[in-house]
Amino acid sequence: GLTGCLLLLAAPFFRVSAPGPTDSGKRPAQAGSALSRMKSKLPCADAAYLCWWCNTVTCFFGYFAPVTLLAQFAVQELDVEPDVAASAYTILGLAAFASRASLGCLTERCGGARRVHFVAQFGNGVMVILLPLCFDAWSLRIWSIIYGLTVGPIIALISVILSELFGTERLPLNHGFSRLAVGIGSFVGPPAIGVLIEATGYQAGFAVA
């Protein structure tokens, strides 16, 4: 009937081949090779990247703590007006913007992005430790300038360093996992340091940060 004619006409367009005797043996091998390739592409399979990832978590554990607790420290420890703390935030932001705007010149003159990032990260840690040594409004402003200069390059150079270390073809995946490390450190760090400051004081808390 009509159904048989339609099936006869459609047969050339819907060719279905039966699995050959070797297909069942190829499919597990192909699946296994695809799984091994996927595992080899994961950043966690690279020891060098794991070191970078742990460094990023550690760095951002204390990265936002001074910014989060700066106003409280200024009012409670330095006994200054809230507008002084606000001006310190403004100075910090301007200094960070200036350092980011000059990163091209800095990386060219200082020997590359990795060197600038290392110096910025080291200086950032030193400045966090020195924050409790501020004694008045002007010392706080000077600290904000230097700290802001060290803050700028840290995040801005991550993608450049990942490209240099692991290649641009792996940058999207590596950068995504790196952002996960940034999120974990930023999420856990400020509350943990705040609890430590309440228990031991600003000097010990910022030293850990």
PDB file of C-alpha atoms in Angstrom:
ATOM      1  CA  GLY A   1       0.000   0.000   0.000  1.00  0.00           C
ATOM      2  CA  LEU A   2       0.951   3.650   0.459  1.00  0.00           C
ATOM      3  CA  THR A   3       3.058   2.916   3.548  1.00  0.00           C
ATOM      4  CA  GLY A   4       5.085   0.314   1.691  1.00  0.00           C
ATOM      5  CA  CYS A   5       5.782   2.699  -1.180  1.00  0.00           C
ATOM      6  CA  LEU A   6       6.934   5.454   1.220  1.00  0.00           C
ATOM      7  CA  LEU A   7       9.263   3.042   3.008  1.00  0.00           C
ATOM      8  CA  LEU A   8      10.681   1.877  -0.310  1.00  0.00           C
ATOM      9  CA  LEU A   9      11.343   5.458  -1.418  1.00  0.00           C
ATOM     10  CA  ALA A  10      12.908   6.477   1.914  1.00  0.00           C
ATOM     11  CA  ALA A  11      15.190   3.449   2.220  1.00  0.00           C
ATOM     12  CA  PRO A  12      18.178   4.978   0.354  1.00  0.00           C
ATOM     13  CA  PHE A  13      18.183   7.996   2.714  1.00  0.00           C
ATOM     14  CA  PHE A  14      18.139   5.998   5.970  1.00  0.00           C
ATOM     15  CA  ARG A  15      20.880   3.485   5.462  1.00  0.00           C
ATOM     16  CA  VAL A  16      21.618   1.597   8.656  1.00  0.00           C
ATOM     17  CA  SER A  17      24.675  -0.568   8.758  1.00  0.00           C
ATOM     18  CA  ALA A  18      24.962  -3.449  11.135  1.00  0.00           C
ATOM     19  CA  PRO A  19      27.909  -3.333  13.530  1.00  0.00           C
ATOM     20  CA  GLY A  20      30.867  -5.251  12.202  1.00  0.00           C
ATOM     21  CA  PRO A  21      32.691  -7.894  14.134  1.00  0.00           C
ATOM     22  CA  THR A  22      35.487  -5.492  15.037  1.00  0.00           C
ATOM     23  CA  ASP A  23      33.304  -2.540  16.161  1.00  0.00           C
ATOM     24  CA  SER A  24      32.690  -3.954  19.629  1.00  0.00           C
ATOM     25  CA  GLY A  25      36.413  -4.269  20.158  1.00  0.00           C
ATOM     26  CA  LYS A  26      37.219  -0.777  18.865  1.00  0.00           C
ATOM     27  CA  ARG A  27      34.675   1.096  20.926  1.00  0.00           C
ATOM     28  CA  PRO A  28      36.131   0.305  24.389  1.00  0.00           C
ATOM     29  CA  ALA A  29      39.614   1.108  23.108  1.00  0.00           C
ATOM     30  CA  GLN A  30      38.439   4.416  21.653  1.00  0.00           C
ATOM     31  CA  ALA A  31      36.578   5.290  24.862  1.00  0.00           C
ATOM     32  CA  GLY A  32      39.633   4.446  26.926  1.00  0.00           C
ATOM     33  CA  SER A  33      41.941   6.577  24.789  1.00  0.00           C
ATOM     34  CA  ALA A  34      39.499   9.499  24.910  1.00  0.00           C
ATOM     35  CA  LEU A  35      39.317   9.201  28.698  1.00  0.00           C
ATOM     36  CA  SER A  36      43.102   9.157  28.989  1.00  0.00           C
ATOM     37  CA  ARG A  37      43.392  12.226  26.756  1.00  0.00           C
ATOM     38  CA  MET A  38      40.820  14.038  28.873  1.00  0.00           C
ATOM     39  CA  LYS A  39      42.689  13.180  32.071  1.00  0.00           C
ATOM     40  CA  SER A  40      45.989  14.321  30.596  1.00  0.00           C
ATOM     41  CA  LYS A  41      44.457  17.712  29.771  1.00  0.00           C
ATOM     42  CA  LEU A  42      43.247  18.360  33.319  1.00  0.00           C
ATOM     43  CA  PRO A  43      45.427  20.886  35.179  1.00  0.00           C
ATOM     44  CA  CYS A  44      45.471  18.686  38.303  1.00  0.00           C
ATOM     45  CA  ALA A  45      47.548  16.159  36.365  1.00  0.00           C
ATOM     46  CA  ASP A  46      50.402  18.690  36.112  1.00  0.00           C
ATOM     47  CA  ALA A  47      52.584  19.010  39.228  1.00  0.00           C
ATOM     48  CA  ALA A  48      53.823  22.440  38.163  1.00  0.00           C
ATOM     49  CA  TYR A  49      50.274  23.704  37.824  1.00  0.00           C
ATOM     50  CA  LEU A  50      49.355  22.274  41.234  1.00  0.00           C
ATOM     51  CA  CYS A  51      52.180  24.317  42.749  1.00  0.00           C
ATOM     52  CA  TRP A  52      50.841  27.414  41.003  1.00  0.00           C
ATOM     53  CA  TRP A  53      47.297  26.623  42.170  1.00  0.00           C
ATOM     54  CA  CYS A  54      48.330  26.212  45.824  1.00  0.00           C
ATOM     55  CA  ASN A  55      50.330  29.445  45.611  1.00  0.00           C
ATOM     56  CA  THR A  56      47.244  31.240  44.292  1.00  0.00           C
ATOM     57  CA  VAL A  57      45.064  29.937  47.131  1.00  0.00           C
ATOM     58  CA  THR A  58      47.675  31.025  49.685  1.00  0.00           C
ATOM     59  CA  CYS A  59      48.108  34.440  48.091  1.00  0.00           C
ATOM     60  CA  PHE A  60      44.409  35.241  47.988  1.00  0.00           C
ATOM     61  CA  PHE A  61      43.834  33.890  51.473  1.00  0.00           C
ATOM     62  CA  GLY A  62      45.201  37.199  52.733  1.00  0.00           C
ATOM     63  CA  TYR A  63      44.789  39.340  49.607  1.00  0.00           C
ATOM     64  CA  PHE A  64      41.469  40.963  50.544  1.00  0.00           C
ATOM     65  CA  ALA A  65      41.883  40.896  54.322  1.00  0.00           C
ATOM     66  CA  PRO A  66      43.589  44.319  54.627  1.00  0.00           C
ATOM     67  CA  VAL A  67      41.041  45.907  52.305  1.00  0.00           C
ATOM     68  CA  THR A  68      38.180  44.355  54.267  1.00  0.00           C
ATOM     69  CA  LEU A  69      39.520  45.322  57.691  1.00  0.00           C
ATOM     70  CA  LEU A  70      41.245  48.627  56.870  1.00  0.00           C
ATOM     71  CA  ALA A  71      38.408  50.910  58.002  1.00  0.00           C
ATOM     72  CA  GLN A  72      37.913  49.004  61.244  1.00  0.00           C
ATOM     73  CA  PHE A  73      41.641  49.094  61.958  1.00  0.00           C
ATOM     74  CA  ALA A  74      41.869  52.823  61.247  1.00  0.00           C
ATOM     75  CA  VAL A  75      38.974  53.743  63.524  1.00  0.00           C
ATOM     76  CA  GLN A  76      39.712  51.342  66.387  1.00  0.00           C
ATOM     77  CA  GLU A  77      43.520  51.288  66.492  1.00  0.00           C
ATOM     78  CA  LEU A  78      44.540  54.674  65.069  1.00  0.00           C
ATOM     79  CA  ASP A  79      41.540  56.561  66.482  1.00  0.00           C
ATOM     80  CA  VAL A  80      41.002  58.529  63.271  1.00  0.00           C
ATOM     81  CA  GLU A  81      37.831  59.764  61.656  1.00  0.00           C
ATOM     82  CA  PRO A  82      35.974  57.522  59.174  1.00  0.00           C
ATOM     83  CA  ASP A  83      36.745  59.960  56.359  1.00  0.00           C
ATOM     84  CA  VAL A  84      40.449  59.228  56.848  1.00  0.00           C
ATOM     85  CA  ALA A  85      39.759  55.546  56.220  1.00  0.00           C
ATOM     86  CA  ALA A  86      37.718  56.496  53.158  1.00  0.00           C
ATOM     87  CA  SER A  87      40.601  58.574  51.821  1.00  0.00           C
ATOM     88  CA  ALA A  88      42.938  55.623  52.398  1.00  0.00           C
ATOM     89  CA  TYR A  89      40.679  53.447  50.238  1.00  0.00           C
ATOM     90  CA  THR A  90      40.717  56.098  47.514  1.00  0.00           C
ATOM     91  CA  ILE A  91      44.505  56.390  47.590  1.00  0.00           C
ATOM     92  CA  LEU A  92      44.845  52.608  47.500  1.00  0.00           C
ATOM     93  CA  GLY A  93      42.586  52.357  44.448  1.00  0.00           C
ATOM     94  CA  LEU A  94      44.427  55.099  42.584  1.00  0.00           C
ATOM     95  CA  ALA A  95      47.803  53.496  43.285  1.00  0.00           C
ATOM     96  CA  ALA A  96      46.523  50.104  42.105  1.00  0.00           C
ATOM     97  CA  PHE A  97      45.186  51.706  38.922  1.00  0.00           C
ATOM     98  CA  ALA A  98      48.524  53.432  38.289  1.00  0.00           C
ATOM     99  CA  SER A  99      50.469  50.187  38.684  1.00  0.00           C
ATOM    100  CA  ARG A 100      48.125  48.329  36.335  1.00  0.00           C
ATOM    101  CA  ALA A 101      48.283  51.100  33.748  1.00  0.00           C
ATOM    102  CA  SER A 102      52.083  50.883  33.714  1.00  0.00           C
ATOM    103  CA  LEU A 103      52.351  47.076  33.637  1.00  0.00           C
ATOM    104  CA  GLY A 104      53.475  46.991  30.011  1.00  0.00           C
ATOM    105  CA  CYS A 105      56.439  49.241  30.740  1.00  0.00           C
ATOM    106  CA  LEU A 106      57.186  47.478  34.028  1.00  0.00           C
ATOM    107  CA  THR A 107      57.252  43.970  32.576  1.00  0.00           C
ATOM    108  CA  GLU A 108      59.476  45.106  29.725  1.00  0.00           C
ATOM    109  CA  ARG A 109      62.009  46.863  31.945  1.00  0.00           C
ATOM    110  CA  CYS A 110      61.982  44.409  34.854  1.00  0.00           C
ATOM    111  CA  GLY A 111      62.576  41.210  32.912  1.00  0.00           C
ATOM    112  CA  GLY A 112      59.111  39.777  32.327  1.00  0.00           C
ATOM    113  CA  ALA A 113      55.704  39.247  33.868  1.00  0.00           C
ATOM    114  CA  ARG A 114      56.791  36.498  36.262  1.00  0.00           C
ATOM    115  CA  ARG A 115      59.428  38.673  37.878  1.00  0.00           C
ATOM    116  CA  VAL A 116      57.023  41.587  38.301  1.00  0.00           C
ATOM    117  CA  HIS A 117      54.371  39.263  39.734  1.00  0.00           C
ATOM    118  CA  PHE A 118      56.835  37.782  42.230  1.00  0.00           C
ATOM    119  CA  VAL A 119      58.008  41.194  43.415  1.00  0.00           C
ATOM    120  CA  ALA A 120      54.420  42.425  43.711  1.00  0.00           C
ATOM    121  CA  GLN A 121      53.315  39.352  45.646  1.00  0.00           C
ATOM    122  CA  PHE A 122      56.310  39.547  47.985  1.00  0.00           C
ATOM    123  CA  GLY A 123      55.810  43.281  48.527  1.00  0.00           C
ATOM    124  CA  ASN A 124      52.126  42.744  49.141  1.00  0.00           C
ATOM    125  CA  GLY A 125      52.868  40.288  51.946  1.00  0.00           C
ATOM    126  CA  VAL A 126      55.406  42.623  53.514  1.00  0.00           C
ATOM    127  CA  MET A 127      52.989  45.553  53.455  1.00  0.00           C
ATOM    128  CA  VAL A 128      50.235  43.499  55.091  1.00  0.00           C
ATOM    129  CA  ILE A 129      52.620  42.637  57.935  1.00  0.00           C
ATOM    130  CA  LEU A 130      53.563  46.330  58.289  1.00  0.00           C
ATOM    131  CA  LEU A 131      49.978  47.609  58.478  1.00  0.00           C
ATOM    132  CA  PRO A 132      49.720  47.331  62.303  1.00  0.00           C
ATOM    133  CA  LEU A 133      52.795  49.583  62.555  1.00  0.00           C
ATOM    134  CA  CYS A 134      50.877  52.581  61.206  1.00  0.00           C
ATOM    135  CA  PHE A 135      50.414  55.155  63.962  1.00  0.00           C
ATOM    136  CA  ASP A 136      48.475  58.071  62.437  1.00  0.00           C
ATOM    137  CA  ALA A 137      46.521  59.181  59.401  1.00  0.00           C
ATOM    138  CA  TRP A 138      49.545  60.105  57.294  1.00  0.00           C
ATOM    139  CA  SER A 139      51.343  56.831  57.914  1.00  0.00           C
ATOM    140  CA  LEU A 140      48.136  55.057  56.887  1.00  0.00           C
ATOM    141  CA  ARG A 141      47.998  57.064  53.649  1.00  0.00           C
ATOM    142  CA  ILE A 142      51.619  56.278  52.854  1.00  0.00           C
ATOM    143  CA  TRP A 143      50.941  52.600  53.516  1.00  0.00           C
ATOM    144  CA  SER A 144      47.927  52.759  51.194  1.00  0.00           C
ATOM    145  CA  ILE A 145      50.072  54.118  48.353  1.00  0.00           C
ATOM    146  CA  ILE A 146      52.697  51.384  48.601  1.00  0.00           C
ATOM    147  CA  TYR A 147      50.149  48.640  49.199  1.00  0.00           C
ATOM    148  CA  GLY A 148      48.090  49.786  46.225  1.00  0.00           C
ATOM    149  CA  LEU A 149      51.160  49.620  43.983  1.00  0.00           C
ATOM    150  CA  THR A 150      51.730  46.005  44.992  1.00  0.00           C
ATOM    151  CA  VAL A 151      48.073  45.018  44.606  1.00  0.00           C
ATOM    152  CA  GLY A 152      47.722  46.045  40.979  1.00  0.00           C
ATOM    153  CA  PRO A 153      49.924  43.507  39.140  1.00  0.00           C
ATOM    154  CA  ILE A 154      48.869  40.377  41.037  1.00  0.00           C
ATOM    155  CA  ILE A 155      45.526  39.698  39.360  1.00  0.00           C
ATOM    156  CA  ALA A 156      46.324  41.471  36.085  1.00  0.00           C
ATOM    157  CA  LEU A 157      49.315  39.239  35.269  1.00  0.00           C
ATOM    158  CA  ILE A 158      47.759  35.839  36.008  1.00  0.00           C
ATOM    159  CA  SER A 159      46.690  35.082  32.434  1.00  0.00           C
ATOM    160  CA  VAL A 160      50.050  36.244  31.055  1.00  0.00           C
ATOM    161  CA  ILE A 161      51.988  33.994  33.422  1.00  0.00           C
ATOM    162  CA  LEU A 162      49.733  31.016  32.716  1.00  0.00           C
ATOM    163  CA  SER A 163      50.360  31.470  28.993  1.00  0.00           C
ATOM    164  CA  GLU A 164      54.122  31.627  29.535  1.00  0.00           C
ATOM    165  CA  LEU A 165      54.252  28.591  31.805  1.00  0.00           C
ATOM    166  CA  PHE A 166      51.683  26.249  30.265  1.00  0.00           C
ATOM    167  CA  GLY A 167      50.918  27.560  26.773  1.00  0.00           C
ATOM    168  CA  THR A 168      48.107  29.561  25.266  1.00  0.00           C
ATOM    169  CA  GLU A 169      46.220  26.475  24.034  1.00  0.00           C
ATOM    170  CA  ARG A 170      45.581  25.437  27.660  1.00  0.00           C
ATOM    171  CA  LEU A 171      44.890  28.964  28.908  1.00  0.00           C
ATOM    172  CA  PRO A 172      41.050  28.782  29.128  1.00  0.00           C
ATOM    173  CA  LEU A 173      41.075  25.639  31.287  1.00  0.00           C
ATOM    174  CA  ASN A 174      44.069  26.686  33.371  1.00  0.00           C
ATOM    175  CA  HIS A 175      42.674  30.160  33.908  1.00  0.00           C
ATOM    176  CA  GLY A 176      39.336  28.728  35.001  1.00  0.00           C
ATOM    177  CA  PHE A 177      40.951  26.496  37.616  1.00  0.00           C
ATOM    178  CA  SER A 178      43.119  29.422  38.691  1.00  0.00           C
ATOM    179  CA  ARG A 179      40.002  31.521  39.246  1.00  0.00           C
ATOM    180  CA  LEU A 180      38.667  28.704  41.404  1.00  0.00           C
ATOM    181  CA  ALA A 181      41.771  29.076  43.586  1.00  0.00           C
ATOM    182  CA  VAL A 182      41.189  32.835  43.747  1.00  0.00           C
ATOM    183  CA  GLY A 183      37.601  32.261  44.834  1.00  0.00           C
ATOM    184  CA  ILE A 184      38.491  29.733  47.520  1.00  0.00           C
ATOM    185  CA  GLY A 185      41.220  31.917  49.003  1.00  0.00           C
ATOM    186  CA  SER A 186      39.093  35.056  48.888  1.00  0.00           C
ATOM    187  CA  PHE A 187      36.092  33.284  50.426  1.00  0.00           C
ATOM    188  CA  VAL A 188      37.935  31.628  53.311  1.00  0.00           C
ATOM    189  CA  GLY A 189      40.648  34.194  54.029  1.00  0.00           C
ATOM    190  CA  PRO A 190      38.950  37.366  55.310  1.00  0.00           C
ATOM    191  CA  PRO A 191      36.564  35.613  57.753  1.00  0.00           C
ATOM    192  CA  ALA A 192      39.352  33.398  59.114  1.00  0.00           C
ATOM    193  CA  ILE A 193      41.696  36.348  59.572  1.00  0.00           C
ATOM    194  CA  GLY A 194      38.912  38.376  61.160  1.00  0.00           C
ATOM    195  CA  VAL A 195      38.366  35.619  63.750  1.00  0.00           C
ATOM    196  CA  LEU A 196      42.111  35.469  64.369  1.00  0.00           C
ATOM    197  CA  ILE A 197      42.295  39.236  64.870  1.00  0.00           C
ATOM    198  CA  GLU A 198      39.478  39.121  67.399  1.00  0.00           C
ATOM    199  CA  ALA A 199      41.299  36.402  69.307  1.00  0.00           C
ATOM    200  CA  THR A 200      44.925  37.600  69.118  1.00  0.00           C
ATOM    201  CA  GLY A 201      44.977  41.167  67.767  1.00  0.00           C
ATOM    202  CA  TYR A 202      45.796  42.917  64.506  1.00  0.00           C
ATOM    203  CA  GLN A 203      49.531  42.210  64.516  1.00  0.00           C
ATOM    204  CA  ALA A 204      49.210  38.437  64.597  1.00  0.00           C
ATOM    205  CA  GLY A 205      46.219  38.426  62.258  1.00  0.00           C
ATOM    206  CA  PHE A 206      47.892  40.502  59.556  1.00  0.00           C
ATOM    207  CA  ALA A 207      51.106  38.527  59.944  1.00  0.00           C
ATOM    208  CA  VAL A 208      49.193  35.370  59.034  1.00  0.00           C
ATOM    209  CA  ALA A 209      47.508  37.166  56.136  1.00  0.00           C
TER     210      ALA A 209
END
